[in-house]
Coordinates of C-alpha atoms and ligand atoms in Angstrom, one line a residue:
Chain A
X1 CA -37.2 36.7 -10.3
X2 CA -35.0 33.8 -9.0
X3 CA -34.9 30.3 -9.4
X4 CA -38.2 28.2 -7.9
X5 CA -36.8 25.6 -5.6
X6 CA -38.6 22.0 -5.4
X7 CA -37.4 19.4 -3.6
X8 CA -40.9 17.5 -3.6
X9 CA -40.8 16.2 -6.4
X10 CA -37.8 14.6 -5.6
X11 CA -38.4 13.2 -2.4
X12 CA -41.2 11.5 -4.4
X13 CA -38.7 9.8 -6.4
X14 CA -36.1 9.6 -3.6
X15 CA -36.6 5.4 -3.3
X16 CA -35.1 5.7 -6.9
X17 CA -32.1 7.7 -5.4
X18 CA -31.4 4.8 -2.3
X19 CA -31.8 2.4 -5.0
X20 CA -28.3 3.9 -6.4
X21 CA -27.1 4.9 -3.2
X22 CA -27.5 0.8 -2.3
X23 CA -25.9 0.1 -6.1
X24 CA -23.3 1.9 -5.6
X25 CA -22.5 0.7 -2.0
X26 CA -22.7 -2.3 -3.6
X27 CA -19.7 -1.8 -5.9
X28 CA -17.9 0.0 -3.7
X29 CA -18.4 -2.7 -0.5
X30 CA -17.5 -5.4 -3.0
X31 CA -14.4 -4.1 -4.6
X32 CA -13.0 -3.4 -1.2
X33 CA -13.8 -6.7 -0.3
X34 CA -11.9 -8.6 -2.8
X35 CA -9.6 -5.3 -3.5
X36 CA -8.2 -5.5 -0.1
X37 CA -7.0 -8.9 0.0
X38 CA -5.7 -8.8 -3.8
X39 CA -4.2 -5.6 -2.7
X40 CA -2.0 -7.3 0.5
X41 CA -1.5 -10.4 -2.3
X42 CA 0.3 -7.8 -4.6
X43 CA 2.4 -5.9 -2.1
X44 CA 3.7 -9.2 -0.5
X45 CA 4.5 -10.4 -3.9
X46 CA 5.9 -7.1 -4.6
X47 CA 8.0 -6.8 -1.3
X48 CA 9.4 -10.2 -1.1
X49 CA 8.5 -12.3 -4.8
X50 CA 11.0 -13.5 -6.5
X51 CA 13.0 -11.1 -9.4
X52 CA 10.5 -12.4 -11.9
X53 CA 7.6 -11.6 -9.4
X54 CA 8.7 -8.5 -7.9
X55 CA 9.0 -7.3 -11.6
X56 CA 5.7 -8.6 -12.8
X57 CA 3.4 -7.3 -9.9
X58 CA 5.3 -4.3 -9.9
X59 CA 4.1 -3.8 -13.9
X60 CA 0.9 -4.9 -12.4
X61 CA 0.5 -2.1 -9.7
X62 CA 2.2 0.4 -12.5
X63 CA -0.3 -0.1 -15.2
X64 CA -3.5 0.0 -12.7
X65 CA -2.6 3.5 -10.9
X66 CA -1.5 5.5 -13.9
X67 CA -4.9 3.9 -16.6
X68 CA -7.6 6.2 -16.6
X69 CA -10.3 4.0 -14.4
X70 CA -12.9 4.9 -17.2
X71 CA -10.4 3.1 -19.9
X72 CA -10.0 0.1 -17.6
X73 CA -14.3 0.1 -17.4
X74 CA -14.5 0.2 -21.0
X75 CA -12.0 -2.6 -21.0
X76 CA -13.7 -5.2 -18.8
X77 CA -17.7 -4.0 -20.5
X78 CA -17.0 -3.3 -24.5
X79 CA -13.1 -5.3 -24.5
X80 CA -13.2 -8.4 -22.2
X81 CA -16.3 -10.2 -23.2
X82 CA -15.5 -10.0 -27.2
X83 CA -11.9 -11.9 -26.0
X84 CA -13.6 -14.5 -24.2
X85 CA -17.1 -15.0 -25.4
X86 CA -18.8 -14.2 -22.5
X87 CA -21.3 -11.1 -21.7
X88 CA -20.2 -9.2 -18.8
X89 CA -23.3 -7.4 -17.2
X90 CA -22.5 -3.9 -16.0
X91 CA -22.3 -4.9 -12.4
X92 CA -20.0 -7.4 -12.8
X93 CA -17.8 -5.5 -15.3
X94 CA -17.9 -2.6 -12.2
X95 CA -16.6 -5.2 -9.7
X96 CA -13.6 -6.4 -11.9
X97 CA -12.6 -3.3 -12.9
X98 CA -12.7 -1.0 -9.3
X99 CA -11.5 -4.4 -7.2
X100 CA -8.6 -5.0 -9.7
X101 CA -7.9 -1.0 -10.0
X102 CA -8.3 -0.3 -6.2
X103 CA -6.2 -3.2 -5.3
X104 CA -3.4 -1.3 -6.9
X105 CA -3.9 0.9 -4.2
X106 CA -4.4 -0.4 -1.7
X107 CA -1.2 -2.7 -2.6
X108 CA 0.9 0.5 -1.9
X109 CA -1.3 1.5 0.9
X110 CA 0.1 -2.4 2.4
X111 CA 3.6 -1.6 1.4
X112 CA 4.3 1.8 3.1
X113 CA 2.5 0.2 6.5
X114 CA 4.6 -2.7 6.2
X115 CA 7.7 -0.8 5.5
X116 CA 7.6 1.5 8.4
X117 CA 7.4 -1.0 11.3
X118 CA 11.1 -0.3 12.4
X119 CA 13.6 -3.0 11.8
X120 CA 14.1 -4.1 15.4
X121 CA 10.9 -5.8 15.2
X122 CA 11.9 -7.8 12.3
X123 CA 15.3 -8.8 14.5
X124 CA 13.5 -9.7 17.4
X125 CA 10.7 -11.8 15.8
X126 CA 13.6 -14.0 14.1
X127 CA 15.8 -14.2 17.5
X128 CA 12.9 -16.2 19.3
X129 CA 12.7 -18.5 15.8
X130 CA 9.8 -16.5 14.4
X131 CA 9.8 -16.8 9.7
X132 CA 9.1 -14.6 7.6
X133 CA 5.7 -15.4 7.5
X134 CA 5.0 -15.4 11.4
X135 CA 6.5 -12.0 11.7
X136 CA 4.4 -10.2 9.2
X137 CA 1.1 -11.7 10.8
X138 CA 1.9 -11.8 14.0
X139 CA 4.1 -8.0 14.5
X140 CA 4.5 -6.3 11.2
X141 CA 0.8 -6.4 9.6
X142 CA -0.9 -5.4 13.1
X143 CA 1.1 -2.5 13.8
X144 CA 1.3 -1.7 9.7
X145 CA -2.2 -1.9 9.7
X146 CA -3.0 0.6 12.6
X147 CA -0.9 2.9 10.6
X148 CA -2.4 2.4 7.2
X149 CA -5.9 3.4 8.8
X150 CA -5.8 7.0 7.4
X151 CA -4.3 6.5 4.2
X152 CA -6.7 3.1 3.5
X153 CA -10.0 5.8 4.4
X154 CA -8.7 7.7 2.0
X155 CA -8.4 5.1 -0.7
X156 CA -11.9 3.5 0.3
X157 CA -13.5 7.6 -0.2
X158 CA -11.2 7.7 -3.5
X159 CA -12.7 4.5 -4.5
X160 CA -16.6 5.3 -3.9
X161 CA -16.3 8.2 -5.4
X162 CA -14.4 6.6 -9.0
X163 CA -17.3 4.2 -8.7
X164 CA -19.4 7.0 -10.7
X165 CA -17.7 6.5 -13.3
X166 CA -19.7 3.0 -13.6
X167 CA -23.0 5.3 -14.9
X168 CA -20.8 5.1 -18.5
X169 CA -21.9 1.9 -18.7
X170 CA -25.3 2.0 -17.8
X171 CA -25.1 0.4 -14.0
X172 CA -27.9 2.2 -11.9
X173 CA -25.7 3.4 -8.9
X174 CA -26.7 7.0 -7.6
X175 CA -25.5 8.5 -10.1
X176 CA -26.6 7.3 -12.9
X177 CA -30.1 6.8 -10.9
X178 CA -30.1 11.1 -10.3
X179 CA -29.4 11.6 -13.7
X180 CA -32.2 9.3 -14.5
X181 CA -34.6 11.0 -12.2
X182 CA -33.4 15.1 -13.2
X183 CA -34.5 13.6 -17.1
X184 CA -37.6 12.8 -15.9
X185 CA -38.8 15.6 -13.4
X186 CA -36.7 18.3 -14.8
X187 CA -35.9 19.1 -11.6
X188 CA -31.9 18.6 -12.2
X189 CA -30.4 21.4 -9.8
X190 CA -32.4 19.5 -6.8
X191 CA -31.5 16.1 -8.1
X192 CA -28.1 16.8 -8.4
X193 CA -27.7 18.7 -4.9
X194 CA -29.8 15.9 -3.4
X195 CA -27.8 13.5 -4.4
X196 CA -24.3 15.5 -3.9
X197 CA -25.6 15.6 -0.6
X198 CA -25.9 11.8 0.0
X199 CA -22.5 11.1 -1.2
X200 CA -21.6 13.7 1.4
X201 CA -23.6 12.4 4.2
X202 CA -22.6 8.7 3.6
X203 CA -18.5 9.6 3.4
X204 CA -18.5 11.4 5.7
X205 CA -20.1 9.5 8.0
X206 CA -17.4 6.6 7.4
X207 CA -14.6 9.1 8.3
X208 CA -16.2 9.9 11.5
X209 CA -16.3 6.3 12.2
X210 CA -12.5 5.8 11.0
X211 CA -11.6 8.4 13.3
X212 CA -13.1 7.2 16.2
X213 CA -11.8 3.9 15.4
X214 CA -8.1 5.0 15.3
X215 CA -8.3 7.2 18.5
X216 CA -9.8 4.4 20.8
X217 CA -6.9 2.2 19.4
X218 CA -4.3 4.6 19.8
X219 CA -5.4 4.3 23.4
X220 CA -4.7 0.6 23.7
X221 CA -0.9 1.3 24.1
X222 CA 0.3 1.8 20.8
X223 CA 3.2 4.7 21.5
X224 CA 6.6 3.6 21.4
X225 CA 9.1 4.4 24.2
X226 CA 12.6 3.2 22.5
Chain B
X1 CA 34.0 -15.6 40.8
X2 CA 31.0 -17.8 39.8
X3 CA 31.0 -19.0 43.3
X4 CA 28.3 -21.7 43.7
X5 CA 27.3 -22.3 39.7
X6 CA 26.6 -25.4 38.1
X7 CA 29.2 -24.5 35.5
X8 CA 30.9 -28.1 36.3
X9 CA 31.8 -28.4 32.5
X10 CA 29.6 -30.8 31.8
X11 CA 29.3 -30.6 28.0
X12 CA 29.9 -28.2 25.6
X13 CA 27.4 -25.2 24.7
X14 CA 28.7 -23.6 22.2
X15 CA 31.6 -23.9 19.8
X16 CA 33.3 -21.4 17.4
X17 CA 35.8 -22.8 14.9
X18 CA 37.5 -19.7 13.1
X19 CA 34.4 -17.9 12.4
X20 CA 35.1 -14.8 9.5
X21 CA 32.1 -12.3 8.1
X22 CA 32.7 -9.9 5.6
X23 CA 30.5 -7.3 4.4
X24 CA 31.7 -6.7 1.0
X25 CA 35.4 -5.8 1.2
X26 CA 35.2 -5.1 5.1
X27 CA 36.6 -8.0 6.7
X28 CA 35.1 -7.8 10.0
X29 CA 35.5 -10.9 12.0
X30 CA 39.0 -12.5 11.1
X31 CA 38.8 -15.9 12.3
X32 CA 37.7 -15.8 16.0
X33 CA 37.5 -19.5 17.3
X34 CA 35.6 -20.1 20.9
X35 CA 34.4 -23.1 23.0
X36 CA 31.6 -22.2 26.1
X37 CA 30.9 -24.8 28.4
X38 CA 27.6 -25.1 29.9
X39 CA 26.8 -23.2 32.7
X40 CA 29.5 -20.7 31.5
X41 CA 29.6 -16.9 31.2
X42 CA 32.0 -15.4 29.0
X43 CA 31.7 -11.4 28.3
X44 CA 33.1 -9.9 25.4
X45 CA 34.6 -6.4 25.5
X46 CA 36.6 -4.3 23.0
X47 CA 36.0 -1.3 21.3
X48 CA 33.3 0.6 18.8
X49 CA 33.5 -1.7 15.5
X50 CA 35.5 -4.3 16.7
X51 CA 33.1 -7.0 16.0
X52 CA 31.3 -7.9 19.5
X53 CA 27.7 -7.2 17.6
X54 CA 28.5 -9.4 14.4
X55 CA 29.9 -11.9 16.0
X56 CA 26.7 -12.6 18.4
X57 CA 24.7 -12.3 14.9
X58 CA 26.6 -14.9 13.6
X59 CA 26.1 -17.5 16.6
X60 CA 22.3 -17.5 16.0
X61 CA 22.7 -16.4 12.4
X62 CA 21.0 -13.4 12.5
X63 CA 24.5 -13.1 9.9
X64 CA 25.2 -15.8 7.7
X65 CA 29.1 -16.4 8.9
X66 CA 30.9 -15.9 5.6
X67 CA 33.2 -19.0 6.8
X68 CA 34.3 -21.0 9.7
X69 CA 31.8 -23.5 12.0
X70 CA 29.3 -23.0 15.0
X71 CA 28.4 -25.7 17.4
X72 CA 25.6 -26.2 18.7
X73 CA 24.8 -28.3 21.4
X74 CA 27.5 -30.9 19.8
X75 CA 26.0 -30.5 16.3
X76 CA 27.3 -28.5 13.6
X77 CA 25.0 -25.9 12.2
X78 CA 24.2 -26.6 8.1
X79 CA 25.8 -29.3 6.1
X80 CA 29.5 -28.9 5.0
X81 CA 29.7 -29.1 1.2
X82 CA 32.8 -28.4 -1.2
X83 CA 34.8 -26.9 1.7
X84 CA 32.1 -24.3 3.4
X85 CA 28.9 -24.8 4.7
X86 CA 25.1 -24.6 3.2
X87 CA 23.1 -23.8 5.4
X88 CA 18.8 -23.5 4.5
X89 CA 16.5 -20.4 6.1
X90 CA 14.3 -23.4 7.7
X91 CA 16.8 -25.4 9.6
X92 CA 18.2 -21.7 10.9
X93 CA 14.7 -20.5 11.7
X94 CA 14.3 -23.8 13.9
X95 CA 18.0 -22.6 15.2
X96 CA 17.0 -19.2 16.6
X97 CA 14.6 -20.8 18.7
X98 CA 17.2 -22.5 20.9
X99 CA 19.4 -19.1 20.8
X100 CA 18.0 -16.6 23.0
X101 CA 19.3 -12.7 21.9
X102 CA 18.8 -9.3 24.1
X103 CA 19.7 -6.0 21.9
X104 CA 20.2 -2.6 23.1
X105 CA 17.1 -1.6 22.1
X106 CA 14.6 -3.9 23.8
X107 CA 12.3 -4.3 20.5
X108 CA 9.7 -5.4 22.6
X109 CA 6.1 -6.1 20.6
X110 CA 4.4 -2.1 21.0
X111 CA 0.7 -3.9 20.4
X112 CA 0.9 -6.8 22.5
X113 CA 0.5 -7.1 26.5
X114 CA 4.2 -7.9 28.3
X115 CA 2.6 -11.4 29.2
X116 CA 1.9 -11.3 24.8
X117 CA 5.2 -10.6 24.2
X118 CA 6.6 -13.2 26.3
X119 CA 4.3 -15.4 25.1
X120 CA 4.6 -14.9 21.4
X121 CA 7.6 -17.3 21.1
X122 CA 6.3 -20.1 22.3
X123 CA 2.7 -19.5 21.1
X124 CA 3.6 -18.9 17.7
X125 CA 7.3 -20.9 17.3
X126 CA 6.2 -23.8 19.7
X127 CA 2.9 -24.2 19.3
X128 CA 2.0 -24.8 22.9
X129 CA -1.6 -24.3 23.8
X130 CA -3.5 -21.4 25.6
X131 CA -2.9 -22.7 29.1
X132 CA 0.5 -23.8 29.0
X133 CA 1.6 -20.4 27.1
X134 CA 0.0 -18.4 29.9
X135 CA 1.5 -19.9 32.2
X136 CA 5.1 -20.3 30.8
X137 CA 4.8 -16.6 30.5
X138 CA 4.0 -15.6 34.0
X139 CA 6.8 -18.1 35.1
X140 CA 9.3 -16.5 32.9
X141 CA 7.7 -12.8 34.1
X142 CA 8.3 -13.8 37.8
X143 CA 12.0 -14.5 37.2
X144 CA 12.3 -10.7 35.9
X145 CA 10.3 -9.6 38.9
X146 CA 7.6 -8.4 36.4
X147 CA 4.5 -10.5 36.8
X148 CA 2.3 -7.5 38.2
X149 CA 3.0 -5.8 34.9
X150 CA 1.9 -8.8 33.0
X151 CA -1.3 -6.5 31.9
X152 CA 0.3 -3.4 30.9
X153 CA 1.8 -2.3 27.4
X154 CA 5.5 -1.7 27.1
X155 CA 5.2 1.6 26.3
X156 CA 3.9 2.0 29.7
X157 CA 7.2 0.4 31.3
X158 CA 10.2 2.3 32.1
X159 CA 13.2 1.3 30.3
X160 CA 15.0 -1.1 32.7
X161 CA 11.7 -2.9 32.5
X162 CA 11.1 -3.1 29.2
X163 CA 14.6 -4.6 28.9
X164 CA 13.6 -7.1 31.7
X165 CA 10.4 -8.4 29.7
X166 CA 12.7 -8.6 26.5
X167 CA 15.1 -10.9 28.3
X168 CA 11.6 -12.5 29.7
X169 CA 10.9 -13.0 26.2
X170 CA 14.0 -14.9 25.2
X171 CA 13.8 -17.1 28.6
X172 CA 10.5 -17.9 27.5
X173 CA 11.9 -20.0 24.2
X174 CA 14.0 -22.2 27.0
X175 CA 17.4 -21.4 25.2
X176 CA 20.3 -23.3 25.4
X177 CA 22.2 -20.1 25.3
X178 CA 21.7 -16.2 26.1
X179 CA 23.3 -13.5 24.1
X180 CA 23.1 -10.0 25.5
X181 CA 24.3 -7.3 22.7
X182 CA 24.9 -4.0 25.1
X183 CA 22.1 -4.8 27.5
X184 CA 22.1 -1.5 29.5
X185 CA 23.5 0.6 26.8
X186 CA 20.1 2.3 25.8
X187 CA 19.4 2.8 29.6
X188 CA 19.7 5.4 31.4
X189 CA 22.2 5.2 34.5
X190 CA 19.6 4.4 37.1
X191 CA 17.8 1.4 35.5
X192 CA 21.0 -0.1 34.1
X193 CA 21.3 -1.8 37.8
X194 CA 18.1 -3.6 37.8
X195 CA 18.6 -5.2 34.0
X196 CA 22.2 -6.0 35.3
X197 CA 20.9 -7.7 38.7
X198 CA 18.4 -9.8 36.4
X199 CA 21.8 -11.1 34.1
X200 CA 23.8 -11.7 37.4
X201 CA 20.6 -13.8 39.2
X202 CA 20.2 -15.5 35.3
X203 CA 23.9 -16.5 36.1
X204 CA 24.2 -18.2 39.1
X205 CA 20.9 -20.4 38.1
X206 CA 23.6 -21.5 35.4
X207 CA 21.9 -20.1 32.4
X208 CA 25.0 -20.5 29.4
X209 CA 25.4 -16.7 28.3
X210 CA 27.5 -14.6 26.2
X211 CA 27.7 -10.9 27.2
X212 CA 28.5 -7.9 25.1
X213 CA 29.0 -5.4 27.3
X214 CA 30.9 -2.2 29.0
X215 CA 30.4 -2.3 32.3
X216 CA 33.4 -4.1 33.3
X217 CA 32.6 -4.1 36.7
X218 CA 29.8 -5.8 36.1
X219 CA 31.7 -8.3 34.0
X220 CA 34.5 -8.7 36.7
X221 CA 32.2 -10.2 39.0
X222 CA 30.1 -12.4 36.9
X223 CA 32.4 -13.7 34.2
X224 CA 34.2 -16.9 33.7
X225 CA 35.7 -15.4 31.0
X226 CA 36.3 -12.3 29.6
X227 CA 37.6 -12.1 25.5
X228 CA 39.0 -9.0 24.4
X229 CA 38.1 -8.4 20.3
X230 CA 39.8 -6.5 18.2
X231 CA 39.6 -5.7 14.8
X232 CA 37.4 -8.7 14.7
X233 CA 40.4 -11.1 16.2
X234 CA 40.5 -12.2 19.6
X235 CA 43.3 -10.4 21.4
X236 CA 43.4 -11.8 24.7
X237 CA 41.1 -14.0 26.9
X238 CA 41.3 -15.3 30.0
X239 CA 39.7 -15.4 33.7
X240 CA 38.1 -11.3 34.8
X241 CA 41.0 -11.0 36.8
X242 CA 43.7 -11.6 33.9
X243 CA 42.1 -10.0 31.2
X244 CA 40.8 -7.2 33.2
X245 CA 43.3 -6.2 36.0
X246 CA 46.4 -7.7 34.6
X247 CA 46.2 -7.3 30.7
X248 CA 48.8 -8.5 29.0
X249 CA 48.1 -7.5 25.7
X250 CA 48.8 -3.4 24.5
X251 CA 45.7 -3.3 23.0
X252 CA 44.1 -4.7 25.8
X253 CA 45.5 -2.0 28.5
X254 CA 45.1 1.4 26.1
X255 CA 41.4 -0.1 25.6
X256 CA 41.0 -0.3 29.5
X257 CA 42.7 3.1 30.1
X258 CA 40.0 4.6 28.1
X259 CA 37.4 3.6 30.6
X260 CA 38.9 4.5 33.9
X261 CA 38.7 2.8 36.7
X262 CA 35.4 0.4 36.7
X263 CA 31.6 1.4 38.1
X264 CA 30.7 -1.9 40.0
X265 CA 26.7 -2.8 39.6
X266 CA 24.7 -0.9 42.3
X267 CA 25.3 -1.5 45.5
X268 CA 22.4 -3.4 47.4
X269 CA 21.5 -2.2 50.5
X270 CA 19.3 -5.0 51.9
Ligands
ATP1 N1 25.1 -5.1 8.1 C1 27.0 -4.5 7.9 N2 26.3 -4.2 6.5 C2 27.9 -3.6 6.4 N3 28.7 -3.2 7.3 C3 28.7 -4.0 8.6 C4 27.0 -4.3 9.1 N4 27.2 -4.9 10.1 C5 28.5 -4.5 10.8 N5 29.0 -3.7 10.2 C6 30.4 -2.8 10.3 O1 31.0 -3.7 10.8 C7 31.9 -3.5 11.9 C8 32.1 -4.0 12.9 O2 30.7 -4.1 13.5 P1 30.1 -4.3 15.2 O3 28.4 -3.9 15.0 O4 30.1 -5.9 15.2 O5 30.7 -3.7 15.7 P2 30.9 -3.6 17.4 O6 31.8 -4.3 18.0 O7 29.4 -4.2 18.1 O8 30.6 -2.2 17.6 P3 29.9 -1.1 19.0 O9 30.7 -1.4 20.3 O10 29.9 -0.1 18.3 O11 28.4 -2.1 18.9 C9 31.6 -1.9 11.9 O12 32.5 -1.5 10.6 C10 30.3 -1.6 11.0 O13 30.1 -0.5 10.3
MG2 MG1 27.8 -3.5 18.8

């Protein structure tokens, strides 16, 4: 006798799962919103800062990249409040952790993108009197960012997957909600299957969207002849 | 030779005094001096590694000279201090806007249209407003005969056209002097002519130019003066006919022998 599937129960509590998904997207979105510009700033400091700044930022980036995300999350949720004497709720702790954590990865994506632009572009920009910031803003980043899109997307997806860790500090993300629905309905298999499906749909839709964007940008005269 | 051009010696565009440049232990320029009048066209020739590019790159401070002085429009660049010259990056950035440079590899901005490429300097560096920038962009594109390609991207142009856009991009800054570093060396032979024609037209309009080239026929017809660089020094200097047809120095002769007879620019059949 096989397992009797019953999705009806799951769909009765689907609004709870949707709420979880919204929370997941909220943390991911905010982490991107803060993490991307911070990553850009870190990459610029690492590339063009003075010796002390390069060293310091390099260490911070390596530290964020090499320590387990769950340990960082626990640190910001349990340790930081004791240090500063202020409660931090799971939502804020999550956003803080993943903004910082993803900024380290985005810093490396930006760095690779900036460095992939040929030296000739710097030369040409300098020759018409542009300074470093103008060159970065007008010439290097617009080209680098295009090339970064695949790596950027990969990191964003990785980020969304990593945010499942927030359920460990009781933040009601999709995984956390799935877990509580599973416990109240005893329909563990169905609930987690549906939750996995929801992750899949969102992430797959994102990557399709970006792939289309990439194709459109490729058509607008990107290929270099010389 | 320089028929009908306004090279009347009215002022000095550039003066280089005892310019030296070393990379580590390697001395690439060993004391070059040169004075260029307004509207004068100086062609620099020399073997590979003789320091031609380095000399040009020092003139617009893409490389900082190890020692020596450079005067632009009569004024010393940098400040004298303790026997040397002190340069500030900010000043050099401003100064580069006054010196146009065209490279062997055109280095156009691939993410911008042709017009945007030409407008970029005026817009970002000189801060002109949108209308004025467009006007300038179109003006200089027209000067190189490419106004009709304004909305194309560089990748849609031939190599010769790309190089002409690069020339327009430099011209749009309305520089006091233009430097060309082997502007035709990366081009297929059939595309060389159009770029040389463009440069020749500039010369005839009275632009001050220093041109590094291997196109000796072109040098012969366009130059007011030819410099032969060898081992980071000026070995011989004079009118095109002095240096190219009656070279005095053995080094110059050897170099010219290696070149065979010069090729003249594409004939104009109009
Ligand atoms: N940034 C640099 N660092 C170290 N050495 C350099 C640098 N730039 C140029 N050189 C060296 O300086 C010498 C002269 O180079 P330069 O490019 O000025 O010669 P060139 O006359 O332009 O040669 P070519 O005809 O091949 O372009 C060469 O030996 C080159 O290797
Ligand atoms: Mg060279």
